[in-house]
Amino acid sequence: MLPLLHVDGAIATITLRRPRVANKLTPEDLPELIRHVATVNQTPGVLVLVLQSEGKHFCSGYDIGQVAQSQNKGSAFGEMVDALEDCRAVTIAAIQGGVYGGATDMALACDFRVGTSAAEMFIPAARLGLHFYQSGLERYVSRLGVDMAKRLFLCAEKLDARAMHACGYLTHLVEGPDPAETVRALVQTLAAMAPIALLGMKKHLNQIARGHADAESIAREVQRSAASQDLREGGLAWQEKRAPVFQGR
């Protein structure tokens, strides 16, 4: 079954639905995932996107039998992951078990990664004879450092949940079998933030991490937030010791 998108107010959810094969991704999934992200981008009210899956494992990566075709321009796995990283909304990967191969980069492209104590990861690209795509290599180096990237890519080292958290792959580690409660709390926190500041800083932090900071764009967003009704509301709510009610303008 293809990935499913559900939108509920400020929260969108994409669910991978092949639990019998550890949510393995097929060529048909890539354009569907890109379409779902595009829908989120075109829905101004959505502030948070959760990427989750059914069953025991988060995702076993791309179908090995199709992996040679996964690098073709226009249908490349990396294009799908890049679209996810560039999603306008803040993204959260809910990792309840194993995450393998290209799926590790799909989760890494998310802004937050919440994993359970049953989580584990490894990238068998070198064992398969596959050179990983450029943007994926860049994500690992910029987010986890070159030494950890070499351990994962060149040695195909398997990490358990604690090691994933220690190296920064998991932003949150849940002691239990289900990440849902922690994900829900994180979603509520993010959805309560001022949209202009939240989404603007998410975009520019990712650009800075890639070495592509746009000073003019950042300055525009700073001025936009400074002139916003939300900033006035935030200051007033702070003074009145109440929760702010933001409108995104």
PDB file of C-alpha atoms in Angstrom:
ATOM      1  CA  MET A   1       0.000   0.000   0.000  1.00  0.00           C
ATOM      2  CA  LEU A   2       1.213   3.475  -0.845  1.00  0.00           C
ATOM      3  CA  PRO A   3       2.077   5.968   1.914  1.00  0.00           C
ATOM      4  CA  LEU A   4      -0.983   7.748   3.285  1.00  0.00           C
ATOM      5  CA  LEU A   5      -1.257  11.473   4.063  1.00  0.00           C
ATOM      6  CA  HIS A   6      -3.675  12.739   6.710  1.00  0.00           C
ATOM      7  CA  VAL A   7      -4.110  16.418   7.564  1.00  0.00           C
ATOM      8  CA  ASP A   8      -5.801  17.563  10.767  1.00  0.00           C
ATOM      9  CA  GLY A   9      -5.564  21.305  11.302  1.00  0.00           C
ATOM     10  CA  ALA A  10      -1.954  22.297  11.978  1.00  0.00           C
ATOM     11  CA  ILE A  11      -0.764  18.664  11.999  1.00  0.00           C
ATOM     12  CA  ALA A  12      -0.095  16.438   8.991  1.00  0.00           C
ATOM     13  CA  THR A  13       0.893  12.760   9.156  1.00  0.00           C
ATOM     14  CA  ILE A  14       2.446  10.537   6.501  1.00  0.00           C
ATOM     15  CA  THR A  15       2.182   6.825   7.311  1.00  0.00           C
ATOM     16  CA  LEU A  16       4.186   4.028   5.680  1.00  0.00           C
ATOM     17  CA  ARG A  17       1.891   1.004   5.343  1.00  0.00           C
ATOM     18  CA  ARG A  18       3.824  -2.164   4.496  1.00  0.00           C
ATOM     19  CA  PRO A  19       4.460  -3.674   7.937  1.00  0.00           C
ATOM     20  CA  ARG A  20       4.803  -7.239   6.589  1.00  0.00           C
ATOM     21  CA  VAL A  21       7.992  -6.217   4.743  1.00  0.00           C
ATOM     22  CA  ALA A  22       9.220  -3.775   7.395  1.00  0.00           C
ATOM     23  CA  ASN A  23       7.761  -0.880   5.360  1.00  0.00           C
ATOM     24  CA  LYS A  24      10.119  -1.394   2.432  1.00  0.00           C
ATOM     25  CA  LEU A  25       9.928   1.424  -0.131  1.00  0.00           C
ATOM     26  CA  THR A  26       9.259   0.747  -3.822  1.00  0.00           C
ATOM     27  CA  PRO A  27       9.613   2.927  -6.942  1.00  0.00           C
ATOM     28  CA  GLU A  28       5.913   3.836  -6.730  1.00  0.00           C
ATOM     29  CA  ASP A  29       6.387   5.266  -3.229  1.00  0.00           C
ATOM     30  CA  LEU A  30       8.890   7.951  -4.207  1.00  0.00           C
ATOM     31  CA  PRO A  31       6.602  10.199  -6.317  1.00  0.00           C
ATOM     32  CA  GLU A  32       3.769   9.583  -3.846  1.00  0.00           C
ATOM     33  CA  LEU A  33       5.891  10.815  -0.947  1.00  0.00           C
ATOM     34  CA  ILE A  34       6.984  13.837  -2.981  1.00  0.00           C
ATOM     35  CA  ARG A  35       3.311  14.598  -3.758  1.00  0.00           C
ATOM     36  CA  HIS A  36       2.404  14.358  -0.076  1.00  0.00           C
ATOM     37  CA  VAL A  37       5.159  16.787   0.886  1.00  0.00           C
ATOM     38  CA  ALA A  38       4.017  19.150  -1.874  1.00  0.00           C
ATOM     39  CA  THR A  39       0.468  19.005  -0.481  1.00  0.00           C
ATOM     40  CA  VAL A  40       1.777  19.933   2.960  1.00  0.00           C
ATOM     41  CA  ASN A  41       3.783  22.793   1.441  1.00  0.00           C
ATOM     42  CA  GLN A  42       0.627  24.075  -0.255  1.00  0.00           C
ATOM     43  CA  THR A  43      -1.463  23.934   2.935  1.00  0.00           C
ATOM     44  CA  PRO A  44      -0.560  27.117   4.860  1.00  0.00           C
ATOM     45  CA  GLY A  45      -2.203  26.014   8.098  1.00  0.00           C
ATOM     46  CA  VAL A  46       0.036  22.967   8.536  1.00  0.00           C
ATOM     47  CA  LEU A  47       2.925  23.630  10.915  1.00  0.00           C
ATOM     48  CA  VAL A  48       4.096  20.091  11.745  1.00  0.00           C
ATOM     49  CA  LEU A  49       4.480  16.938   9.645  1.00  0.00           C
ATOM     50  CA  VAL A  50       4.938  13.559  11.362  1.00  0.00           C
ATOM     51  CA  LEU A  51       6.469  10.674   9.389  1.00  0.00           C
ATOM     52  CA  GLN A  52       5.455   7.359  10.929  1.00  0.00           C
ATOM     53  CA  SER A  53       4.919   3.732   9.998  1.00  0.00           C
ATOM     54  CA  GLU A  54       2.834   0.702  10.861  1.00  0.00           C
ATOM     55  CA  GLY A  55       4.190  -2.426  12.501  1.00  0.00           C
ATOM     56  CA  LYS A  56       7.420  -3.339  14.265  1.00  0.00           C
ATOM     57  CA  HIS A  57       9.932  -1.408  12.160  1.00  0.00           C
ATOM     58  CA  PHE A  58      10.100   2.157  10.875  1.00  0.00           C
ATOM     59  CA  CYS A  59      11.435   1.349   7.405  1.00  0.00           C
ATOM     60  CA  SER A  60      13.810  -1.190   5.842  1.00  0.00           C
ATOM     61  CA  GLY A  61      14.840   1.183   3.061  1.00  0.00           C
ATOM     62  CA  TYR A  62      14.499   0.821  -0.681  1.00  0.00           C
ATOM     63  CA  ASP A  63      13.704  -2.464  -2.422  1.00  0.00           C
ATOM     64  CA  ILE A  64      17.145  -4.010  -3.083  1.00  0.00           C
ATOM     65  CA  GLY A  65      15.915  -5.506  -6.332  1.00  0.00           C
ATOM     66  CA  GLN A  66      15.155  -1.993  -7.610  1.00  0.00           C
ATOM     67  CA  VAL A  67      18.079  -0.130  -6.071  1.00  0.00           C
ATOM     68  CA  ALA A  68      19.957   0.334  -9.357  1.00  0.00           C
ATOM     69  CA  GLN A  69      17.034   2.413 -10.649  1.00  0.00           C
ATOM     70  CA  SER A  70      16.760   4.469  -7.456  1.00  0.00           C
ATOM     71  CA  GLN A  71      19.500   6.860  -8.596  1.00  0.00           C
ATOM     72  CA  ASN A  72      17.908   7.937 -11.893  1.00  0.00           C
ATOM     73  CA  LYS A  73      17.135  11.640 -12.161  1.00  0.00           C
ATOM     74  CA  GLY A  74      13.423  12.290 -11.959  1.00  0.00           C
ATOM     75  CA  SER A  75      12.759   9.167  -9.907  1.00  0.00           C
ATOM     76  CA  ALA A  76      15.718   9.210  -7.509  1.00  0.00           C
ATOM     77  CA  PHE A  77      15.482   8.270  -3.859  1.00  0.00           C
ATOM     78  CA  GLY A  78      17.616  11.283  -2.958  1.00  0.00           C
ATOM     79  CA  GLU A  79      15.160  13.656  -4.637  1.00  0.00           C
ATOM     80  CA  MET A  80      12.397  12.365  -2.380  1.00  0.00           C
ATOM     81  CA  VAL A  81      14.555  12.775   0.734  1.00  0.00           C
ATOM     82  CA  ASP A  82      15.629  16.275  -0.304  1.00  0.00           C
ATOM     83  CA  ALA A  83      11.962  17.219  -0.746  1.00  0.00           C
ATOM     84  CA  LEU A  84      11.282  16.003   2.784  1.00  0.00           C
ATOM     85  CA  GLU A  85      14.175  18.014   4.209  1.00  0.00           C
ATOM     86  CA  ASP A  86      12.925  21.119   2.382  1.00  0.00           C
ATOM     87  CA  CYS A  87       9.348  20.663   3.612  1.00  0.00           C
ATOM     88  CA  ARG A  88       7.913  23.977   4.779  1.00  0.00           C
ATOM     89  CA  ALA A  89       6.532  22.411   7.966  1.00  0.00           C
ATOM     90  CA  VAL A  90       8.656  21.203  10.869  1.00  0.00           C
ATOM     91  CA  THR A  91       9.113  17.439  10.462  1.00  0.00           C
ATOM     92  CA  ILE A  92       9.289  14.609  13.002  1.00  0.00           C
ATOM     93  CA  ALA A  93      10.230  10.974  12.320  1.00  0.00           C
ATOM     94  CA  ALA A  94       8.647   8.513  14.787  1.00  0.00           C
ATOM     95  CA  ILE A  95      11.030   5.538  14.864  1.00  0.00           C
ATOM     96  CA  GLN A  96       9.654   2.527  16.731  1.00  0.00           C
ATOM     97  CA  GLY A  97      12.127  -0.101  15.522  1.00  0.00           C
ATOM     98  CA  GLY A  98      14.649  -0.731  12.780  1.00  0.00           C
ATOM     99  CA  VAL A  99      15.582   1.896  10.222  1.00  0.00           C
ATOM    100  CA  TYR A 100      17.881   0.702   7.468  1.00  0.00           C
ATOM    101  CA  GLY A 101      19.579   1.797   4.254  1.00  0.00           C
ATOM    102  CA  GLY A 102      18.155   4.845   2.539  1.00  0.00           C
ATOM    103  CA  ALA A 103      15.422   5.090   5.167  1.00  0.00           C
ATOM    104  CA  THR A 104      18.085   6.230   7.634  1.00  0.00           C
ATOM    105  CA  ASP A 105      18.580   9.313   5.469  1.00  0.00           C
ATOM    106  CA  MET A 106      14.825   9.823   5.115  1.00  0.00           C
ATOM    107  CA  ALA A 107      14.585  10.037   8.902  1.00  0.00           C
ATOM    108  CA  LEU A 108      17.749  12.142   9.167  1.00  0.00           C
ATOM    109  CA  ALA A 109      16.185  14.662   6.780  1.00  0.00           C
ATOM    110  CA  CYS A 110      13.477  15.290   9.379  1.00  0.00           C
ATOM    111  CA  ASP A 111      13.986  18.060  11.909  1.00  0.00           C
ATOM    112  CA  PHE A 112      13.428  15.733  14.868  1.00  0.00           C
ATOM    113  CA  ARG A 113      13.815  11.968  15.266  1.00  0.00           C
ATOM    114  CA  VAL A 114      12.047  10.286  18.166  1.00  0.00           C
ATOM    115  CA  GLY A 115      13.141   6.688  18.693  1.00  0.00           C
ATOM    116  CA  THR A 116      12.256   3.913  21.112  1.00  0.00           C
ATOM    117  CA  SER A 117      14.695   1.666  22.967  1.00  0.00           C
ATOM    118  CA  ALA A 118      14.052  -0.943  20.245  1.00  0.00           C
ATOM    119  CA  ALA A 119      15.399   1.317  17.498  1.00  0.00           C
ATOM    120  CA  GLU A 120      18.464   0.286  15.510  1.00  0.00           C
ATOM    121  CA  MET A 121      20.073   1.405  12.272  1.00  0.00           C
ATOM    122  CA  PHE A 122      22.636   0.473   9.678  1.00  0.00           C
ATOM    123  CA  ILE A 123      23.497   1.406   6.089  1.00  0.00           C
ATOM    124  CA  PRO A 124      24.636  -1.562   3.934  1.00  0.00           C
ATOM    125  CA  ALA A 125      25.497   0.512   0.824  1.00  0.00           C
ATOM    126  CA  ALA A 126      29.171  -0.531   0.736  1.00  0.00           C
ATOM    127  CA  ARG A 127      28.206  -4.193   1.206  1.00  0.00           C
ATOM    128  CA  LEU A 128      25.840  -3.918  -1.756  1.00  0.00           C
ATOM    129  CA  GLY A 129      28.320  -2.053  -3.951  1.00  0.00           C
ATOM    130  CA  LEU A 130      26.223   1.126  -4.008  1.00  0.00           C
ATOM    131  CA  HIS A 131      27.704   4.623  -3.743  1.00  0.00           C
ATOM    132  CA  PHE A 132      25.306   6.784  -1.704  1.00  0.00           C
ATOM    133  CA  TYR A 133      24.011   9.976  -3.366  1.00  0.00           C
ATOM    134  CA  GLN A 134      25.605  13.360  -2.653  1.00  0.00           C
ATOM    135  CA  SER A 135      22.898  15.063  -0.605  1.00  0.00           C
ATOM    136  CA  GLY A 136      22.660  12.045   1.712  1.00  0.00           C
ATOM    137  CA  LEU A 137      26.413  12.065   2.338  1.00  0.00           C
ATOM    138  CA  GLU A 138      26.248  15.801   3.011  1.00  0.00           C
ATOM    139  CA  ARG A 139      23.405  15.363   5.504  1.00  0.00           C
ATOM    140  CA  TYR A 140      25.357  12.789   7.491  1.00  0.00           C
ATOM    141  CA  VAL A 141      28.544  14.860   7.555  1.00  0.00           C
ATOM    142  CA  SER A 142      26.767  18.107   8.477  1.00  0.00           C
ATOM    143  CA  ARG A 143      24.512  16.572  11.136  1.00  0.00           C
ATOM    144  CA  LEU A 144      26.592  13.756  12.644  1.00  0.00           C
ATOM    145  CA  GLY A 145      30.170  14.618  11.621  1.00  0.00           C
ATOM    146  CA  VAL A 146      32.532  13.024   9.136  1.00  0.00           C
ATOM    147  CA  ASP A 147      33.944  10.407  11.547  1.00  0.00           C
ATOM    148  CA  MET A 148      30.496   9.014  12.394  1.00  0.00           C
ATOM    149  CA  ALA A 149      29.541   9.141   8.712  1.00  0.00           C
ATOM    150  CA  LYS A 150      32.588   7.015   7.884  1.00  0.00           C
ATOM    151  CA  ARG A 151      31.661   4.459  10.549  1.00  0.00           C
ATOM    152  CA  LEU A 152      28.143   4.183   9.163  1.00  0.00           C
ATOM    153  CA  PHE A 153      28.907   4.242   5.434  1.00  0.00           C
ATOM    154  CA  LEU A 154      32.334   2.625   5.128  1.00  0.00           C
ATOM    155  CA  CYS A 155      32.022   0.027   7.902  1.00  0.00           C
ATOM    156  CA  ALA A 156      28.236  -0.501   7.705  1.00  0.00           C
ATOM    157  CA  GLU A 157      28.299  -0.337  11.505  1.00  0.00           C
ATOM    158  CA  LYS A 158      25.031  -1.167  13.227  1.00  0.00           C
ATOM    159  CA  LEU A 159      23.927   1.175  16.020  1.00  0.00           C
ATOM    160  CA  ASP A 160      21.439   0.439  18.777  1.00  0.00           C
ATOM    161  CA  ALA A 161      19.068   3.062  20.177  1.00  0.00           C
ATOM    162  CA  ARG A 162      21.469   4.398  22.807  1.00  0.00           C
ATOM    163  CA  ALA A 163      24.279   4.779  20.281  1.00  0.00           C
ATOM    164  CA  MET A 164      21.869   6.473  17.864  1.00  0.00           C
ATOM    165  CA  HIS A 165      20.978   8.967  20.576  1.00  0.00           C
ATOM    166  CA  ALA A 166      24.573   9.478  21.700  1.00  0.00           C
ATOM    167  CA  CYS A 167      25.779  10.376  18.192  1.00  0.00           C
ATOM    168  CA  GLY A 168      22.866  12.755  17.616  1.00  0.00           C
ATOM    169  CA  TYR A 169      20.926  10.643  15.151  1.00  0.00           C
ATOM    170  CA  LEU A 170      17.993  10.415  17.569  1.00  0.00           C
ATOM    171  CA  THR A 171      17.017  13.781  19.001  1.00  0.00           C
ATOM    172  CA  HIS A 172      14.750  12.048  21.559  1.00  0.00           C
ATOM    173  CA  LEU A 173      15.095   8.559  23.073  1.00  0.00           C
ATOM    174  CA  VAL A 174      11.964   6.943  24.546  1.00  0.00           C
ATOM    175  CA  GLU A 175      12.341   4.216  27.156  1.00  0.00           C
ATOM    176  CA  GLY A 176       9.522   1.993  25.951  1.00  0.00           C
ATOM    177  CA  PRO A 177       8.033   0.372  22.862  1.00  0.00           C
ATOM    178  CA  ASP A 178       5.946   3.300  21.565  1.00  0.00           C
ATOM    179  CA  PRO A 179       7.157   6.800  20.617  1.00  0.00           C
ATOM    180  CA  ALA A 180       3.617   8.173  20.288  1.00  0.00           C
ATOM    181  CA  GLU A 181       3.390  10.028  23.617  1.00  0.00           C
ATOM    182  CA  THR A 182       6.720  11.803  23.147  1.00  0.00           C
ATOM    183  CA  VAL A 183       5.861  12.612  19.536  1.00  0.00           C
ATOM    184  CA  ARG A 184       2.483  13.983  20.601  1.00  0.00           C
ATOM    185  CA  ALA A 185       4.080  16.243  23.228  1.00  0.00           C
ATOM    186  CA  LEU A 186       6.647  17.504  20.721  1.00  0.00           C
ATOM    187  CA  VAL A 187       3.919  18.160  18.139  1.00  0.00           C
ATOM    188  CA  GLN A 188       1.928  20.177  20.685  1.00  0.00           C
ATOM    189  CA  THR A 189       4.987  22.222  21.601  1.00  0.00           C
ATOM    190  CA  LEU A 190       5.801  23.031  17.976  1.00  0.00           C
ATOM    191  CA  ALA A 191       2.216  23.746  16.949  1.00  0.00           C
ATOM    192  CA  ALA A 192       1.944  26.333  19.739  1.00  0.00           C
ATOM    193  CA  MET A 193       4.826  28.421  18.372  1.00  0.00           C
ATOM    194  CA  ALA A 194       4.492  31.563  16.239  1.00  0.00           C
ATOM    195  CA  PRO A 195       4.293  30.308  12.625  1.00  0.00           C
ATOM    196  CA  ILE A 196       6.389  33.045  10.993  1.00  0.00           C
ATOM    197  CA  ALA A 197       9.282  32.553  13.402  1.00  0.00           C
ATOM    198  CA  LEU A 198       8.936  28.764  13.608  1.00  0.00           C
ATOM    199  CA  LEU A 199       8.885  28.052   9.879  1.00  0.00           C
ATOM    200  CA  GLY A 200      11.374  30.749   8.970  1.00  0.00           C
ATOM    201  CA  MET A 201      13.980  29.561  11.456  1.00  0.00           C
ATOM    202  CA  LYS A 202      13.453  25.912  10.495  1.00  0.00           C
ATOM    203  CA  LYS A 203      14.216  26.756   6.855  1.00  0.00           C
ATOM    204  CA  HIS A 204      17.246  28.888   7.581  1.00  0.00           C
ATOM    205  CA  LEU A 205      18.775  26.542  10.166  1.00  0.00           C
ATOM    206  CA  ASN A 206      18.754  23.776   7.544  1.00  0.00           C
ATOM    207  CA  GLN A 207      20.287  26.094   4.955  1.00  0.00           C
ATOM    208  CA  ILE A 208      23.019  27.127   7.398  1.00  0.00           C
ATOM    209  CA  ALA A 209      23.757  23.465   8.158  1.00  0.00           C
ATOM    210  CA  ARG A 210      24.237  22.860   4.422  1.00  0.00           C
ATOM    211  CA  GLY A 211      26.500  25.906   4.109  1.00  0.00           C
ATOM    212  CA  HIS A 212      23.928  27.766   2.012  1.00  0.00           C
ATOM    213  CA  ALA A 213      22.910  30.616   4.322  1.00  0.00           C
ATOM    214  CA  ASP A 214      21.044  33.388   2.504  1.00  0.00           C
ATOM    215  CA  ALA A 215      21.711  36.571   4.466  1.00  0.00           C
ATOM    216  CA  GLU A 216      19.143  38.637   2.536  1.00  0.00           C
ATOM    217  CA  SER A 217      16.422  36.034   3.023  1.00  0.00           C
ATOM    218  CA  ILE A 218      17.160  35.770   6.737  1.00  0.00           C
ATOM    219  CA  ALA A 219      17.058  39.568   7.083  1.00  0.00           C
ATOM    220  CA  ARG A 220      13.675  39.667   5.338  1.00  0.00           C
ATOM    221  CA  GLU A 221      12.265  37.051   7.699  1.00  0.00           C
ATOM    222  CA  VAL A 222      13.646  38.921  10.715  1.00  0.00           C
ATOM    223  CA  GLN A 223      11.917  42.100   9.583  1.00  0.00           C
ATOM    224  CA  ARG A 224       8.727  40.223   8.751  1.00  0.00           C
ATOM    225  CA  SER A 225       8.569  38.782  12.259  1.00  0.00           C
ATOM    226  CA  ALA A 226       9.430  42.155  13.825  1.00  0.00           C
ATOM    227  CA  ALA A 227       6.455  43.744  12.053  1.00  0.00           C
ATOM    228  CA  SER A 228       4.055  40.873  12.736  1.00  0.00           C
ATOM    229  CA  GLN A 229       0.924  40.809  14.851  1.00  0.00           C
ATOM    230  CA  ASP A 230       2.252  37.561  16.304  1.00  0.00           C
ATOM    231  CA  LEU A 231       5.234  39.332  17.879  1.00  0.00           C
ATOM    232  CA  ARG A 232       2.914  41.836  19.542  1.00  0.00           C
ATOM    233  CA  GLU A 233       0.669  38.992  20.712  1.00  0.00           C
ATOM    234  CA  GLY A 234       3.656  37.057  22.036  1.00  0.00           C
ATOM    235  CA  GLY A 235       4.890  40.034  24.043  1.00  0.00           C
ATOM    236  CA  LEU A 236       1.429  40.776  25.438  1.00  0.00           C
ATOM    237  CA  ALA A 237       0.845  37.134  26.385  1.00  0.00           C
ATOM    238  CA  TRP A 238       4.219  37.054  28.145  1.00  0.00           C
ATOM    239  CA  GLN A 239       3.294  40.135  30.191  1.00  0.00           C
ATOM    240  CA  GLU A 240      -0.145  38.741  31.014  1.00  0.00           C
ATOM    241  CA  LYS A 241       1.280  35.297  31.876  1.00  0.00           C
ATOM    242  CA  ARG A 242      -0.994  33.434  29.474  1.00  0.00           C
ATOM    243  CA  ALA A 243      -0.590  31.246  26.432  1.00  0.00           C
ATOM    244  CA  PRO A 244      -0.335  33.280  23.219  1.00  0.00           C
ATOM    245  CA  VAL A 245      -2.802  32.869  20.388  1.00  0.00           C
ATOM    246  CA  PHE A 246      -0.877  33.226  17.139  1.00  0.00           C
ATOM    247  CA  GLN A 247      -2.442  33.899  13.740  1.00  0.00           C
ATOM    248  CA  GLY A 248       0.584  33.581  11.481  1.00  0.00           C
ATOM    249  CA  ARG A 249       0.538  37.228  10.455  1.00  0.00           C
TER     250      ARG A 249
END
